[in-house]
Each structure stands twice: as C-alpha cells, then as structure tokens.
PDB file of C-alpha atoms in Angstrom:
ATOM      1  CA  MET A   1      46.857 133.794 277.897  1.00 79.00           C
ATOM      2  CA  LEU A   2      45.011 130.597 280.260  1.00 85.00           C
ATOM      3  CA  THR A   3      42.711 130.060 277.265  1.00 88.00           C
ATOM      4  CA  ALA A   4      45.486 129.265 275.265  1.00 88.00           C
ATOM      5  CA  PHE A   5      47.279 127.784 278.252  1.00 91.00           C
ATOM      6  CA  LEU A   6      44.357 125.679 278.442  1.00 91.00           C
ATOM      7  CA  ALA A   7      43.928 124.566 274.611  1.00 91.00           C
ATOM      8  CA  LEU A   8      47.416 123.810 273.924  1.00 89.00           C
ATOM      9  CA  ILE A   9      46.879 120.838 276.987  1.00 91.00           C
ATOM     10  CA  LYS A  10      43.684 119.313 275.676  1.00 92.00           C
ATOM     11  CA  ARG A  11      45.583 120.096 271.759  1.00 88.00           C
ATOM     12  CA  ASP A  12      48.792 117.515 273.565  1.00 87.00           C
ATOM     13  CA  ILE A  13      46.095 115.084 274.704  1.00 88.00           C
ATOM     14  CA  HIS A  14      44.150 114.396 272.016  1.00 87.00           C
ATOM     15  CA  LEU A  15      47.344 113.341 269.821  1.00 82.00           C
ATOM     16  CA  GLY A  16      48.533 111.198 272.184  1.00 78.00           C
ATOM     17  CA  TYR A  17      45.394 109.036 271.581  1.00 80.00           C
ATOM     18  CA  ALA A  18      45.316 110.253 267.841  1.00 76.00           C
ATOM     19  CA  GLN A  19      48.656 110.056 266.520  1.00 58.00           C
ATOM     20  CA  GLY A  20      50.360 106.920 266.785  1.00 58.00           C
ATOM     21  CA  GLY A  21      48.760 105.497 269.887  1.00 63.00           C
ATOM     22  CA  ALA A  22      51.456 106.945 272.656  1.00 77.00           C
ATOM     23  CA  ALA A  23      49.426 106.724 275.049  1.00 81.00           C
ATOM     24  CA  GLY A  24      47.989 103.279 274.263  1.00 84.00           C
ATOM     25  CA  LEU A  25      51.921 102.006 273.784  1.00 87.00           C
ATOM     26  CA  VAL A  26      52.328 103.574 277.534  1.00 89.00           C
ATOM     27  CA  ILE A  27      49.823 101.601 278.945  1.00 90.00           C
ATOM     28  CA  ALA A  28      50.449  98.472 277.337  1.00 91.00           C
ATOM     29  CA  PHE A  29      54.017  98.190 277.869  1.00 93.00           C
ATOM     30  CA  TYR A  30      52.802  99.041 282.046  1.00 94.00           C
ATOM     31  CA  ALA A  31      50.871  96.271 281.702  1.00 93.00           C
ATOM     32  CA  VAL A  32      52.854  93.563 280.166  1.00 93.00           C
ATOM     33  CA  THR A  33      55.587  94.615 282.612  1.00 92.00           C
ATOM     34  CA  VAL A  34      53.400  93.826 285.999  1.00 93.00           C
ATOM     35  CA  THR A  35      52.471  90.979 284.522  1.00 91.00           C
ATOM     36  CA  LEU A  36      55.573  89.870 283.952  1.00 91.00           C
ATOM     37  CA  PHE A  37      56.882  89.787 287.124  1.00 89.00           C
ATOM     38  CA  PRO A  38      54.887  86.789 288.551  1.00 88.00           C
ATOM     39  CA  PHE A  39      56.400  84.643 285.459  1.00 88.00           C
ATOM     40  CA  ALA A  40      59.405  85.286 286.768  1.00 86.00           C
ATOM     41  CA  VAL A  41      59.683  85.187 290.597  1.00 85.00           C
ATOM     42  CA  GLY A  42      56.581  82.935 291.267  1.00 83.00           C
ATOM     43  CA  PRO A  43      52.787  83.582 291.633  1.00 82.00           C
ATOM     44  CA  ASP A  44      52.791  82.920 295.339  1.00 85.00           C
ATOM     45  CA  ALA A  45      52.645  85.657 297.297  1.00 82.00           C
ATOM     46  CA  GLU A  46      55.540  85.946 299.549  1.00 83.00           C
ATOM     47  CA  SER A  47      57.611  86.851 297.076  1.00 83.00           C
ATOM     48  CA  LEU A  48      55.795  89.215 295.007  1.00 89.00           C
ATOM     49  CA  ALA A  49      54.358  91.340 297.999  1.00 87.00           C
ATOM     50  CA  PRO A  50      57.958  92.413 299.178  1.00 88.00           C
ATOM     51  CA  ILE A  51      58.624  93.752 295.941  1.00 91.00           C
ATOM     52  CA  ALA A  52      55.571  94.938 294.680  1.00 91.00           C
ATOM     53  CA  GLY A  53      55.904  99.146 294.786  1.00 92.00           C
ATOM     54  CA  GLY A  54      59.569  99.029 293.754  1.00 93.00           C
ATOM     55  CA  VAL A  55      58.202  97.006 290.404  1.00 94.00           C
ATOM     56  CA  LEU A  56      55.214  99.284 290.073  1.00 95.00           C
ATOM     57  CA  TRP A  57      56.855 101.885 290.260  1.00 95.00           C
ATOM     58  CA  ILE A  58      59.597 101.184 287.862  1.00 94.00           C
ATOM     59  CA  ALA A  59      57.221  99.939 285.406  1.00 94.00           C
ATOM     60  CA  ALA A  60      55.156 103.666 285.222  1.00 93.00           C
ATOM     61  CA  LEU A  61      58.953 105.012 285.396  1.00 93.00           C
ATOM     62  CA  LEU A  62      60.041 103.111 282.557  1.00 92.00           C
ATOM     63  CA  SER A  63      56.244 103.499 280.577  1.00 91.00           C
ATOM     64  CA  ALA A  64      57.075 107.946 281.254  1.00 90.00           C
ATOM     65  CA  LEU A  65      60.140 107.173 278.787  1.00 89.00           C
ATOM     66  CA  LEU A  66      58.364 105.696 275.979  1.00 85.00           C
ATOM     67  CA  SER A  67      56.956 109.067 274.385  1.00 80.00           C
ATOM     68  CA  LEU A  68      59.247 111.600 276.406  1.00 84.00           C
ATOM     69  CA  ASP A  69      61.211 111.957 272.966  1.00 75.00           C
ATOM     70  CA  ARG A  70      58.532 112.575 270.953  1.00 74.00           C
ATOM     71  CA  LEU A  71      56.916 115.235 273.155  1.00 83.00           C
ATOM     72  CA  PHE A  72      58.440 118.095 271.664  1.00 84.00           C
ATOM     73  CA  GLN A  73      60.131 117.001 268.838  1.00 80.00           C
ATOM     74  CA  ALA A  74      56.928 116.017 267.000  1.00 77.00           C
ATOM     75  CA  ASP A  75      56.000 119.622 266.626  1.00 80.00           C
ATOM     76  CA  PHE A  76      59.496 120.767 266.127  1.00 80.00           C
ATOM     77  CA  GLU A  77      59.810 118.677 262.830  1.00 76.00           C
ATOM     78  CA  ASP A  78      56.649 119.808 261.627  1.00 77.00           C
ATOM     79  CA  GLY A  79      57.177 123.831 262.427  1.00 77.00           C
ATOM     80  CA  ALA A  80      54.195 123.494 264.445  1.00 80.00           C
ATOM     81  CA  LEU A  81      56.443 124.511 267.513  1.00 81.00           C
ATOM     82  CA  GLU A  82      58.162 127.402 265.519  1.00 81.00           C
ATOM     83  CA  ALA A  83      53.844 128.735 265.476  1.00 81.00           C
ATOM     84  CA  LEU A  84      53.405 127.650 268.956  1.00 81.00           C
ATOM     85  CA  THR A  85      56.139 130.444 269.936  1.00 81.00           C
ATOM     86  CA  SER A  86      54.368 133.115 268.313  1.00 80.00           C
ATOM     87  CA  GLY A  87      51.499 132.606 270.201  1.00 80.00           C
ATOM     88  CA  PRO A  88      50.461 134.333 273.417  1.00 83.00           C
ATOM     89  CA  LEU A  89      52.429 131.321 275.930  1.00 85.00           C
ATOM     90  CA  PRO A  90      55.613 132.423 277.413  1.00 90.00           C
ATOM     91  CA  LEU A  91      58.166 128.902 276.324  1.00 88.00           C
ATOM     92  CA  GLY A  92      57.894 128.176 279.841  1.00 90.00           C
ATOM     93  CA  LEU A  93      54.414 127.973 279.769  1.00 92.00           C
ATOM     94  CA  MET A  94      53.765 126.201 276.797  1.00 91.00           C
ATOM     95  CA  ALA A  95      56.613 123.737 278.444  1.00 91.00           C
ATOM     96  CA  LEU A  96      54.233 123.099 281.354  1.00 94.00           C
ATOM     97  CA  ALA A  97      51.084 122.783 279.639  1.00 93.00           C
ATOM     98  CA  LYS A  98      52.927 119.686 277.348  1.00 92.00           C
ATOM     99  CA  ALA A  99      54.425 118.709 280.210  1.00 94.00           C
ATOM    100  CA  ILE A 100      50.705 118.363 282.223  1.00 95.00           C
ATOM    101  CA  ALA A 101      49.029 116.504 278.569  1.00 92.00           C
ATOM    102  CA  HIS A 102      51.877 114.329 278.712  1.00 92.00           C
ATOM    103  CA  TRP A 103      51.252 113.635 282.974  1.00 94.00           C
ATOM    104  CA  LEU A 104      47.632 113.397 282.024  1.00 93.00           C
ATOM    105  CA  SER A 105      47.478 111.196 278.778  1.00 91.00           C
ATOM    106  CA  MET A 106      50.305 108.905 279.652  1.00 91.00           C
ATOM    107  CA  LEU A 107      50.738 108.420 283.726  1.00 93.00           C
ATOM    108  CA  LEU A 108      47.432 109.011 285.004  1.00 94.00           C
ATOM    109  CA  PRO A 109      46.251 106.032 283.219  1.00 93.00           C
ATOM    110  CA  LEU A 110      48.708 104.431 285.131  1.00 94.00           C
ATOM    111  CA  ILE A 111      47.386 105.485 288.537  1.00 95.00           C
ATOM    112  CA  VAL A 112      44.028 105.087 287.438  1.00 95.00           C
ATOM    113  CA  LEU A 113      45.483 101.124 286.497  1.00 93.00           C
ATOM    114  CA  SER A 114      47.517 100.301 289.568  1.00 94.00           C
ATOM    115  CA  PRO A 115      45.111  99.491 292.058  1.00 94.00           C
ATOM    116  CA  LEU A 116      44.772  96.148 289.505  1.00 93.00           C
ATOM    117  CA  PHE A 117      47.795  95.077 288.883  1.00 93.00           C
ATOM    118  CA  ALA A 118      48.706  95.967 292.910  1.00 93.00           C
ATOM    119  CA  GLN A 119      46.113  93.128 293.495  1.00 92.00           C
ATOM    120  CA  LEU A 120      47.699  91.128 291.080  1.00 91.00           C
ATOM    121  CA  LEU A 121      51.617  91.492 293.124  1.00 92.00           C
ATOM    122  CA  HIS A 122      49.424  90.709 296.350  1.00 90.00           C
ATOM    123  CA  LEU A 123      49.626  94.280 297.676  1.00 90.00           C
ATOM    124  CA  ASP A 124      47.615  94.582 300.219  1.00 89.00           C
ATOM    125  CA  GLY A 125      45.069  96.909 300.644  1.00 86.00           C
ATOM    126  CA  LYS A 126      46.154  99.440 302.344  1.00 90.00           C
ATOM    127  CA  ALA A 127      49.979  99.701 300.887  1.00 92.00           C
ATOM    128  CA  THR A 128      47.251  99.917 297.654  1.00 94.00           C
ATOM    129  CA  TRP A 129      46.259 102.765 298.575  1.00 94.00           C
ATOM    130  CA  VAL A 130      49.688 104.010 299.838  1.00 95.00           C
ATOM    131  CA  LEU A 131      51.230 103.440 296.679  1.00 95.00           C
ATOM    132  CA  VAL A 132      48.169 105.378 294.636  1.00 96.00           C
ATOM    133  CA  PHE A 133      49.030 108.433 296.504  1.00 96.00           C
ATOM    134  CA  ALA A 134      52.406 108.003 296.083  1.00 96.00           C
ATOM    135  CA  LEU A 135      51.949 107.793 292.166  1.00 96.00           C
ATOM    136  CA  LEU A 136      49.662 110.809 292.119  1.00 96.00           C
ATOM    137  CA  CYS A 137      52.344 112.761 294.418  1.00 95.00           C
ATOM    138  CA  GLY A 138      55.574 111.720 292.585  1.00 95.00           C
ATOM    139  CA  THR A 139      54.863 111.120 288.470  1.00 95.00           C
ATOM    140  CA  PRO A 140      54.115 114.905 287.641  1.00 96.00           C
ATOM    141  CA  ALA A 141      58.022 115.280 288.421  1.00 95.00           C
ATOM    142  CA  LEU A 142      58.477 112.870 285.960  1.00 95.00           C
ATOM    143  CA  SER A 143      56.773 114.599 283.115  1.00 94.00           C
ATOM    144  CA  LEU A 144      58.180 117.933 284.718  1.00 94.00           C
ATOM    145  CA  ILE A 145      61.711 116.362 284.024  1.00 94.00           C
ATOM    146  CA  GLY A 146      61.258 114.717 280.965  1.00 92.00           C
ATOM    147  CA  ALA A 147      59.757 118.189 279.086  1.00 91.00           C
ATOM    148  CA  ALA A 148      62.944 119.863 280.047  1.00 91.00           C
ATOM    149  CA  ALA A 149      65.056 116.819 278.708  1.00 90.00           C
ATOM    150  CA  SER A 150      63.295 116.627 275.713  1.00 88.00           C
ATOM    151  CA  ALA A 151      64.003 120.355 274.821  1.00 87.00           C
ATOM    152  CA  LEU A 152      67.460 119.497 275.444  1.00 87.00           C
ATOM    153  CA  THR A 153      67.319 116.600 272.519  1.00 84.00           C
ATOM    154  CA  VAL A 154      64.729 118.380 270.297  1.00 82.00           C
ATOM    155  CA  ALA A 155      67.146 119.191 267.399  1.00 71.00           C
ATOM    156  CA  MET A 156      68.418 115.552 267.219  1.00 73.00           C
ATOM    157  CA  ARG A 157      67.568 112.796 266.021  1.00 67.00           C
ATOM    158  CA  ARG A 158      67.186 109.701 267.809  1.00 64.00           C
ATOM    159  CA  GLY A 159      67.074 111.681 270.938  1.00 61.00           C
ATOM    160  CA  GLY A 160      65.395 108.600 272.858  1.00 66.00           C
ATOM    161  CA  ALA A 161      68.477 107.148 274.130  1.00 75.00           C
ATOM    162  CA  LEU A 162      70.089 110.309 274.961  1.00 79.00           C
ATOM    163  CA  VAL A 163      66.771 111.174 277.196  1.00 83.00           C
ATOM    164  CA  ALA A 164      66.707 108.367 278.763  1.00 83.00           C
ATOM    165  CA  LEU A 165      70.412 109.043 279.863  1.00 86.00           C
ATOM    166  CA  LEU A 166      69.441 112.761 280.921  1.00 85.00           C
ATOM    167  CA  VAL A 167      66.571 111.803 283.368  1.00 90.00           C
ATOM    168  CA  LEU A 168      67.538 108.582 284.973  1.00 91.00           C
ATOM    169  CA  PRO A 169      69.468 110.195 286.977  1.00 91.00           C
ATOM    170  CA  LEU A 170      67.049 112.623 288.236  1.00 92.00           C
ATOM    171  CA  TYR A 171      64.493 110.177 288.717  1.00 94.00           C
ATOM    172  CA  ILE A 172      66.234 108.804 291.251  1.00 94.00           C
ATOM    173  CA  PRO A 173      65.009 110.620 294.397  1.00 94.00           C
ATOM    174  CA  THR A 174      60.960 110.120 292.944  1.00 95.00           C
ATOM    175  CA  LEU A 175      61.679 106.583 292.764  1.00 95.00           C
ATOM    176  CA  ILE A 176      63.449 105.975 296.466  1.00 95.00           C
ATOM    177  CA  PHE A 177      60.554 107.884 298.126  1.00 95.00           C
ATOM    178  CA  GLY A 178      57.818 106.574 296.248  1.00 95.00           C
ATOM    179  CA  VAL A 179      59.187 102.626 296.718  1.00 94.00           C
ATOM    180  CA  GLY A 180      59.897 104.204 300.181  1.00 93.00           C
ATOM    181  CA  ALA A 181      56.046 105.197 300.804  1.00 93.00           C
ATOM    182  CA  VAL A 182      54.588 102.409 300.277  1.00 93.00           C
ATOM    183  CA  GLU A 183      57.700 100.110 302.009  1.00 91.00           C
ATOM    184  CA  ALA A 184      56.901 102.311 305.322  1.00 92.00           C
ATOM    185  CA  VAL A 185      52.955 100.491 305.650  1.00 90.00           C
ATOM    186  CA  SER A 186      54.760  97.481 307.131  1.00 81.00           C
ATOM    187  CA  GLY A 187      56.375  99.895 309.625  1.00 75.00           C
ATOM    188  CA  ALA A 188      60.434 100.592 307.920  1.00 70.00           C
ATOM    189  CA  GLY A 189      59.709 104.679 307.893  1.00 77.00           C
ATOM    190  CA  SER A 190      57.378 107.425 308.275  1.00 87.00           C
ATOM    191  CA  VAL A 191      54.844 107.531 305.360  1.00 91.00           C
ATOM    192  CA  SER A 192      53.745 110.862 305.454  1.00 92.00           C
ATOM    193  CA  ALA A 193      57.684 112.129 305.464  1.00 94.00           C
ATOM    194  CA  ASN A 194      57.656 110.084 302.410  1.00 94.00           C
ATOM    195  CA  LEU A 195      55.011 111.757 300.207  1.00 95.00           C
ATOM    196  CA  SER A 196      55.468 114.988 301.024  1.00 95.00           C
ATOM    197  CA  LEU A 197      59.322 114.888 300.135  1.00 95.00           C
ATOM    198  CA  LEU A 198      57.388 113.388 296.273  1.00 95.00           C
ATOM    199  CA  ALA A 199      55.467 116.497 296.365  1.00 95.00           C
ATOM    200  CA  GLY A 200      58.226 118.217 297.783  1.00 96.00           C
ATOM    201  CA  VAL A 201      60.631 117.299 294.265  1.00 96.00           C
ATOM    202  CA  SER A 202      57.173 117.645 292.129  1.00 96.00           C
ATOM    203  CA  LEU A 203      56.663 121.248 293.115  1.00 96.00           C
ATOM    204  CA  ILE A 204      60.543 122.207 292.601  1.00 95.00           C
ATOM    205  CA  PHE A 205      60.252 120.429 289.120  1.00 95.00           C
ATOM    206  CA  ALA A 206      57.286 122.300 288.423  1.00 94.00           C
ATOM    207  CA  VAL A 207      59.349 125.635 288.355  1.00 93.00           C
ATOM    208  CA  MET A 208      62.476 124.155 287.069  1.00 94.00           C
ATOM    209  CA  GLY A 209      61.465 122.059 284.907  1.00 93.00           C
ATOM    210  CA  PRO A 210      59.381 124.527 282.069  1.00 93.00           C
ATOM    211  CA  LEU A 211      62.593 127.182 282.995  1.00 93.00           C
ATOM    212  CA  ALA A 212      65.005 124.787 282.162  1.00 92.00           C
ATOM    213  CA  ALA A 213      63.414 123.438 279.007  1.00 91.00           C
ATOM    214  CA  ALA A 214      62.341 127.091 277.946  1.00 90.00           C
ATOM    215  CA  GLY A 215      66.319 128.352 277.495  1.00 90.00           C
ATOM    216  CA  ALA A 216      66.494 125.106 275.838  1.00 87.00           C
ATOM    217  CA  LEU A 217      63.972 125.728 273.002  1.00 86.00           C
ATOM    218  CA  LYS A 218      65.178 129.090 272.587  1.00 86.00           C
ATOM    219  CA  LEU A 219      68.290 127.642 272.310  1.00 83.00           C
ATOM    220  CA  ALA A 220      66.600 125.048 269.220  1.00 77.00           C
ATOM    221  CA  LEU A 221      65.191 127.363 267.363  1.00 76.00           C
ATOM    222  CA  GLU A 222      67.682 130.362 266.848  1.00 71.00           C
TER     223      GLU A 222
END
C-alpha cells in the first residue's frame, strides 16, 4: 500500500510538469501577479512593504486555484480514476496522495520563490522567513481543501468556477492566519500563535479533506 501511495504521488508530480505544463502555468501566474503590484501602487518601500505579506499570500492562493479543477477530472475523463479505485489504495488515501502531489508540484515551488518576490516587495529579512514558514504551514490546507472541492465537481464539465466558489470561503482562515503571522513580526500579534493556527488548519483538513474527497468520488463513480 505504501508503494502504491508513493507511486501515485510520483505519477501526479510527473503529470503536473509533463501534461499541459500546469505547474509551469501556476508558477508563471504567481510571478506575474506579484510583479504587477509595484506597477500598481508604486515601487517605493513605504507603499509595498506593509502589503507584501497579503500580496504574496493572495498570489499563492489564486495560483493554487488554477489547477484544482484538473486534480481528478483528467483521470476521470480518460478512465484512469476507475483503474486507480480498483487498486490497493482506499479512496481516502488516493485523494491524500493526489493532494500531496499537488502541493509538491504546484505550491512548493512558489514557497521556494517567495523570498525572491518578498525582496521585490521590500519585505524585511525576518518577515520574509516568517512568510516562508507560514506558507509551509498553511499551503497544505489549500491543496487538501482543493482536493475535496475538485472531487465534488469531478463529473461536471467546466467545473473550475464552481471549485473556486467552494474553496474560497474555506481558504479565508488560512489567509487570515498567514498574513497575521507576517504582520506579527512588527508587533501586531504573536508569530508563533498564527503559525500554530496555520498548522492546525492544515492538520484538520489532512483528515477532513481526503474523507470528503473519498465520499464525493464514490458518488461520482457510482
């Protein structure tokens, strides 16, 4: 079962880069979104630094949305999803593996790039590292919530808009705690408390997300 779990993660990561360039599109969207802000509000540090944490979190959140509708749909359309359900993995573990692969291929590169874009927005060094830790703690929740929403719309054509409507309200706590952790560096709150809450949200959806996705997939395949 562990071998099948790891093989599914490896397969989805490979498809994320090889099939239609979804991972490259997510990274490019993140880069373009962040770099537009200096043109909109001005390049000076006084304008950019106070909003840098929010800008980077919103860019990561919107980037995550780009590929969620294809998380299960491509496999559903070509019949691979039915083949996967007949394998050794329960539906819940299969959904968890796909969420992990989505995070590793789509969101982890954004976290790696975030210090570079933080400098573009004049975020100071300590706040930059808090941002990185906050993204590491909070972005798994984005993939886990997205997996459940994607499973709910797997049988619908053009379900991307519905996925966005389903996940955006659930993303709000992660966004609040993530931005709060960065702003807490300047004394407006507790960094550790916000990071703990982010990790807690991710852990909660590590259980709830795959279970919800499994139930939705079971209904879609019946």
